[in-house]
PDB file of C-alpha atoms in Angstrom:
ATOM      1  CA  UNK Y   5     -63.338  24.597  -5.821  1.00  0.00           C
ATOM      2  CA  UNK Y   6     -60.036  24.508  -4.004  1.00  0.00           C
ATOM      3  CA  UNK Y   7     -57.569  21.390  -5.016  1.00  0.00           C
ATOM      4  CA  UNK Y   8     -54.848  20.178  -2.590  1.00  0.00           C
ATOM      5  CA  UNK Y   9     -51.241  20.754  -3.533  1.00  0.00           C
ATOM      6  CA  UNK Y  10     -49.568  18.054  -5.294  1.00  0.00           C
ATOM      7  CA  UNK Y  11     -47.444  15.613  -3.090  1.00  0.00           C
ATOM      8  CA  UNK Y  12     -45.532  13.134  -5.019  1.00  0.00           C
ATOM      9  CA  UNK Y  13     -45.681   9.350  -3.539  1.00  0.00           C
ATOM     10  CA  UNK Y  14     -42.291   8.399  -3.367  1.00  0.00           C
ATOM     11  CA  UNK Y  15     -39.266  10.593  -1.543  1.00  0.00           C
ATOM     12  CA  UNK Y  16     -37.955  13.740  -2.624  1.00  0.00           C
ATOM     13  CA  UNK Y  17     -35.691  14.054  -5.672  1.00  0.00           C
ATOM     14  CA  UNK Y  18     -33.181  15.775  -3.154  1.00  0.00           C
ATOM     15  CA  UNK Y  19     -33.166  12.401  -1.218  1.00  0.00           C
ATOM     16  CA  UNK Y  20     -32.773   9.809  -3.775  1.00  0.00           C
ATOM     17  CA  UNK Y  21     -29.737  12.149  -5.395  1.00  0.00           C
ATOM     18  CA  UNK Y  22     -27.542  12.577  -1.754  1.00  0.00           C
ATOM     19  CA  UNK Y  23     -27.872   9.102  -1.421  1.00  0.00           C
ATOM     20  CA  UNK Y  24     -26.853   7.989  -4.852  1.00  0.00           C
ATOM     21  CA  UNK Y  25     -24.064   9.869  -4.384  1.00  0.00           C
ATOM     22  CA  UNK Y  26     -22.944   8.680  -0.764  1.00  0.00           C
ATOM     23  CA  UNK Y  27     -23.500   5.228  -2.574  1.00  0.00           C
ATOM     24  CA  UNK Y  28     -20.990   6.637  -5.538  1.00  0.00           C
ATOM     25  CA  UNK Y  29     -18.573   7.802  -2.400  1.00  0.00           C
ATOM     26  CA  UNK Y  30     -18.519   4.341  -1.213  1.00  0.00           C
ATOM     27  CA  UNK Y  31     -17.543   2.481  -3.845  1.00  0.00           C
ATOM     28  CA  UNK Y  32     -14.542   5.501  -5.042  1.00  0.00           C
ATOM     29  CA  UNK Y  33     -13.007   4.713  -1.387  1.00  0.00           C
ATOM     30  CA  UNK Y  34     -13.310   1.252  -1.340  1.00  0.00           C
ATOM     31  CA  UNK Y  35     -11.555   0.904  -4.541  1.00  0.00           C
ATOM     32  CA  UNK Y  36      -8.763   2.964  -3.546  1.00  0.00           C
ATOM     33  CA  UNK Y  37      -8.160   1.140  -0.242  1.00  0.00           C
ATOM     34  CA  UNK Y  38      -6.117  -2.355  -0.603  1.00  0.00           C
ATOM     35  CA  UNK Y  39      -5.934  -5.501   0.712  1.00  0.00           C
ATOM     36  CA  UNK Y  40      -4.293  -6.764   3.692  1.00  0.00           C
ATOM     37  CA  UNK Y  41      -2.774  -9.542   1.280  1.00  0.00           C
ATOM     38  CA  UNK Y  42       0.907  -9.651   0.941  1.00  0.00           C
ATOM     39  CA  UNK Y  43       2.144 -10.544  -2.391  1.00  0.00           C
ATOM     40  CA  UNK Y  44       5.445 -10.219  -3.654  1.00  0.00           C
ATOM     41  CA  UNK Y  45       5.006 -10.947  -7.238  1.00  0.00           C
ATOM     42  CA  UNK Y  46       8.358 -12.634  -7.268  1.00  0.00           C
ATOM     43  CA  UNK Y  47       7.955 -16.341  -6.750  1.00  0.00           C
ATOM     44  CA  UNK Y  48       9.259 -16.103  -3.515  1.00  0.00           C
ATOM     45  CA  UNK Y  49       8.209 -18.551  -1.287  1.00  0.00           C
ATOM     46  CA  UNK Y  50       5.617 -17.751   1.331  1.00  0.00           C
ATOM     47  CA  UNK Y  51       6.145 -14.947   4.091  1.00  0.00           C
ATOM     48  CA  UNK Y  52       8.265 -15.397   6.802  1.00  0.00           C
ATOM     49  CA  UNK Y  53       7.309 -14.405  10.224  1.00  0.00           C
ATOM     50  CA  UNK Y  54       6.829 -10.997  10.421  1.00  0.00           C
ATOM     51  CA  UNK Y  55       7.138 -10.341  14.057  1.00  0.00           C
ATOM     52  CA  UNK Y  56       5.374 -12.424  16.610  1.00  0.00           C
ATOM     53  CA  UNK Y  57       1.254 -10.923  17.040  1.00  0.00           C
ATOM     54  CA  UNK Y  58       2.737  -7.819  15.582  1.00  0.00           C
ATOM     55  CA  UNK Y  59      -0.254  -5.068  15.629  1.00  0.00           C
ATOM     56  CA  UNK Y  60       0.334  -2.468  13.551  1.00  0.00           C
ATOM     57  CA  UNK Y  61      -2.043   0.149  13.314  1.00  0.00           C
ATOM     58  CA  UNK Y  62       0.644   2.178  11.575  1.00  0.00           C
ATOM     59  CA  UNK Y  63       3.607   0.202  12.040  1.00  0.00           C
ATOM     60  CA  UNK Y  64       5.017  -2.238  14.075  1.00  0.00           C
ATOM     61  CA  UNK Y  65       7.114  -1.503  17.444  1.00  0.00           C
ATOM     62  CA  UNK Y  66      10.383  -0.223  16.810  1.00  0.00           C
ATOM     63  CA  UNK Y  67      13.231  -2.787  17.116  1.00  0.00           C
ATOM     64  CA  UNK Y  68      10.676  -5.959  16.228  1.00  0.00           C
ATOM     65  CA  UNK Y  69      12.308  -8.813  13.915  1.00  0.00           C
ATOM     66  CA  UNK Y  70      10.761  -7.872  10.383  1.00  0.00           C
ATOM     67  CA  UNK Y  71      12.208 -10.483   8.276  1.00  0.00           C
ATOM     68  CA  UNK Y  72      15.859 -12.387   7.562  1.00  0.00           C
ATOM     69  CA  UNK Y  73      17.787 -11.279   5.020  1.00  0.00           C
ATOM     70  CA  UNK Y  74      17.059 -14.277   3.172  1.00  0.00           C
ATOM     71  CA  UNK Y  75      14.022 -13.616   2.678  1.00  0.00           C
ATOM     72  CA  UNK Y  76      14.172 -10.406   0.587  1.00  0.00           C
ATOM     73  CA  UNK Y  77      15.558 -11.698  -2.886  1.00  0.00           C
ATOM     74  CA  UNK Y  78      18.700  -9.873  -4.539  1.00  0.00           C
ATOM     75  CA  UNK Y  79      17.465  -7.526  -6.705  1.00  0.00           C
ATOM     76  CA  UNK Y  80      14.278  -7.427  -5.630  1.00  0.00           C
ATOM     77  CA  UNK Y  81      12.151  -6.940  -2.374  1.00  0.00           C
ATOM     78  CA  UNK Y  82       9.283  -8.077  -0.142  1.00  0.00           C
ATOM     79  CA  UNK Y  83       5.813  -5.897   1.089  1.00  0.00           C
ATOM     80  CA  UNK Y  84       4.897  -6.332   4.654  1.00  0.00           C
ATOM     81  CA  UNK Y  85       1.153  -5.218   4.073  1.00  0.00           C
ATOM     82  CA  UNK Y  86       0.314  -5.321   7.906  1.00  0.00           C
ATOM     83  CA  UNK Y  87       4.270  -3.002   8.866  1.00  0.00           C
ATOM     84  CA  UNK Y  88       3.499  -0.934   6.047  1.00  0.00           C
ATOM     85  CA  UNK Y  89       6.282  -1.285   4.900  1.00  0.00           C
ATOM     86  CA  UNK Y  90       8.446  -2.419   1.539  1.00  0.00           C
ATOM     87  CA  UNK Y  91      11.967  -4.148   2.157  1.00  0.00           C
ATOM     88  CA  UNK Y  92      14.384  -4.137  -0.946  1.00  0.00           C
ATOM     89  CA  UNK Y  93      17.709  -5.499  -1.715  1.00  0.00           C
ATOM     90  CA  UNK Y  94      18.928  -3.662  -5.033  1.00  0.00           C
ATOM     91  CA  UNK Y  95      22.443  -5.730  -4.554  1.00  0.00           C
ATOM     92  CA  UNK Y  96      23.798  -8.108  -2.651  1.00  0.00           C
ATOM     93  CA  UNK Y  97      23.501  -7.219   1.000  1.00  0.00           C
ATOM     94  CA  UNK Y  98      22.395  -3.342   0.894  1.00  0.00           C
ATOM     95  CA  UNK Y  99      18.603  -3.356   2.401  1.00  0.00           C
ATOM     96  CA  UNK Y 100      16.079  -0.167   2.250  1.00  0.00           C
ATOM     97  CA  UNK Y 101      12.633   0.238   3.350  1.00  0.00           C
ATOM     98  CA  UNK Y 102      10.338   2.501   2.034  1.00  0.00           C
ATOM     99  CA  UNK Y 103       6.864   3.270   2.820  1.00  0.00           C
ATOM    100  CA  UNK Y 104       4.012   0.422   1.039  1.00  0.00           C
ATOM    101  CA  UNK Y 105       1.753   3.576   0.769  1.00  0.00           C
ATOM    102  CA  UNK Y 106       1.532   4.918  -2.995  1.00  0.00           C
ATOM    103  CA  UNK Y 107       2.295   8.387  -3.063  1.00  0.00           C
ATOM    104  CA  UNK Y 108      -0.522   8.985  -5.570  1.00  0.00           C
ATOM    105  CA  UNK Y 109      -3.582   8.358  -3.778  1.00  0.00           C
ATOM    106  CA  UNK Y 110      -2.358   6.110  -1.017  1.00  0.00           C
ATOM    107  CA  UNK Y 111      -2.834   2.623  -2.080  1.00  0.00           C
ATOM    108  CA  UNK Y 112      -0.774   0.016  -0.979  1.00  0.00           C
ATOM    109  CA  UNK Y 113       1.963  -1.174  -2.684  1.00  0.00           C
ATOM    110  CA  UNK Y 114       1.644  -4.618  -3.548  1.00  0.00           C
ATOM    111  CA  UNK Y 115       4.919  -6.606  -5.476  1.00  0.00           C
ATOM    112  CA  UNK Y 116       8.288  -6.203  -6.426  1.00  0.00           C
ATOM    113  CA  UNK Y 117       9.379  -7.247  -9.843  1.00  0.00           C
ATOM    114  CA  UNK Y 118      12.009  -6.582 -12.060  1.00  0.00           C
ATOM    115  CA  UNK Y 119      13.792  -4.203  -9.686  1.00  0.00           C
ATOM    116  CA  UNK Y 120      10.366  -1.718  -8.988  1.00  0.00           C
ATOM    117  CA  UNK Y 121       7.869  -1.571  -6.422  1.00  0.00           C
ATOM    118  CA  UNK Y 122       4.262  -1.772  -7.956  1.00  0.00           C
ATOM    119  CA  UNK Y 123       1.158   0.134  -7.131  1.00  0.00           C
ATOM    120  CA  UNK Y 124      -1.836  -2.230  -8.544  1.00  0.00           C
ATOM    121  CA  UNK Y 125      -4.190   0.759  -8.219  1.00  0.00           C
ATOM    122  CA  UNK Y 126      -2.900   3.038 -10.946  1.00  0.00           C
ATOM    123  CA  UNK Y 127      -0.042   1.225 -12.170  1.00  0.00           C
ATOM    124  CA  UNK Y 128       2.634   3.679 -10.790  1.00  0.00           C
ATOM    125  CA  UNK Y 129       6.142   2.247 -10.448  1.00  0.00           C
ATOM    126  CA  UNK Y 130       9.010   2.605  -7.726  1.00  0.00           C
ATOM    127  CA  UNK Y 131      12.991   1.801  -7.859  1.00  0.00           C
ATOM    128  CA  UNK Y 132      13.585  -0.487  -5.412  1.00  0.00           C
ATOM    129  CA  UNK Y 133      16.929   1.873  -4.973  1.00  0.00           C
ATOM    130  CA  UNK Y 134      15.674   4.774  -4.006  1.00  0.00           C
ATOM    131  CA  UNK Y 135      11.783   4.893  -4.028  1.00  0.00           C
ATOM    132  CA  UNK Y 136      11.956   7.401  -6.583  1.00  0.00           C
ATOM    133  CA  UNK Y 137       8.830   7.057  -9.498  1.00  0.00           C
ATOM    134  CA  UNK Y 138      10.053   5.129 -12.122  1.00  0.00           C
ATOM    135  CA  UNK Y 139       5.926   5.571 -14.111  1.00  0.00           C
ATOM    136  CA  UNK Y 140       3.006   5.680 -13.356  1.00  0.00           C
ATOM    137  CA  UNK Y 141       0.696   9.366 -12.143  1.00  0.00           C
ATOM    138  CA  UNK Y 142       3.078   9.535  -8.682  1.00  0.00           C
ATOM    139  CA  UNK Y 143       4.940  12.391  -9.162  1.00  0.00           C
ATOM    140  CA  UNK Y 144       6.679  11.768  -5.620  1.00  0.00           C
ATOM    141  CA  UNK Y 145       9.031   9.047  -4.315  1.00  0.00           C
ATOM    142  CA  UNK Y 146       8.716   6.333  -1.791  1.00  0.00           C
ATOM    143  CA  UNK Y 147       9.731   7.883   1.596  1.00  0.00           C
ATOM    144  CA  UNK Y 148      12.158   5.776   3.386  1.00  0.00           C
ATOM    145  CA  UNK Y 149      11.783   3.900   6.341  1.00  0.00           C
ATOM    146  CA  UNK Y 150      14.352   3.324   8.624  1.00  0.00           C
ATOM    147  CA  UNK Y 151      15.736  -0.159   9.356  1.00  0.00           C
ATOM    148  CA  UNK Y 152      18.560  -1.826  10.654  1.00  0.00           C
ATOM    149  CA  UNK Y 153      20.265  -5.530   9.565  1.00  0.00           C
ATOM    150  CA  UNK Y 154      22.160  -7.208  12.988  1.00  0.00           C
ATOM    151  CA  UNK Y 155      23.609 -10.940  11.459  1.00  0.00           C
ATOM    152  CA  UNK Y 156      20.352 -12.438   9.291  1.00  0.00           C
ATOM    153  CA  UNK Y 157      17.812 -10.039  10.971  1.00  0.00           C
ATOM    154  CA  UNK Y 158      15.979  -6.908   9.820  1.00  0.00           C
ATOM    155  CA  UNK Y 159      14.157  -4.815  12.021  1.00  0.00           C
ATOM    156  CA  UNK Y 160      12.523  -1.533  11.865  1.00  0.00           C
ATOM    157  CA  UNK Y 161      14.269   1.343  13.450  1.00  0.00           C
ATOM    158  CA  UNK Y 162      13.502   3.029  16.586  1.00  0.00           C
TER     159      UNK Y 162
END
């Protein structure tokens, strides 16, 4: 009396595991990627143009009108989610840019308040100065970005 080997009925325990755990990859790097949404956190009013059908893709062209300085409140600062960029104004009419991407795990920044820039991911904290960490798990600043300020206009550097 011979008896056939066992074959289970549903799929292999090998299958059900890799794909629990590209499901489990999915959801970690969707959580870590942010929104396109631009909030300032300051009770600014709503964004100015930011360049006209700017593209980014990594930036926006070089020399492009980013914002007027009257946008970017004293003492605080502005996120351009689509630029990827952050523009600040620590005192009255001395701008700096910094990169919107967190230097912990690359989220975007996403407001300014009380003189930092604020990662909503993991709560880290940047001077709006400098860019340098003011808390959170960054260990690294903000890197700069270059602009320039001609009359009311800011645009990004070539």
């Amino acid at each position: 009396m011979t008896s056939a080997p066992f074959q289970p009925a549903g799929p292999a325990r090998r299958t059900v595991v890799a794909a629990a755990g590209a499901a489990g990859l999915a959801v970690a790097l969707s959580a870590c990627s942010g929104s396109d949404d631009d909030a300032s956190g300051d009770g600014a009013a709503p964004p100015a143009s930011e360049g006209a059908g700017a593209d980014s893709g990594g930036g926006e062209a070089a020399g492009a009108a980013l914002a007027a300085t009257a946008d970017i409140p004293e003492g605080g600062g502005k996120v351009f989610a689509d630029q990827k960029v952050v523009v600040t104004q620590p005192t009255a009419g001395e701008f700096k840019a910094f990169s919107a991407a967190c230097t912990h795990q690359g989220c975007a920044v996403k407001s300014v308040s009380d003189g930092v820039i604020n990662c909503p991911c993991h709560n880290s904290n940047f001077s709006i100065t400098d860019g340098s960490v003011q808390g959170g798990p960054a260990t690294k600043p903000l890197p700069a970005v270059g602009i320039t300020v001609s009359g009311d206009s800011i645009r990004l550097a070539g």
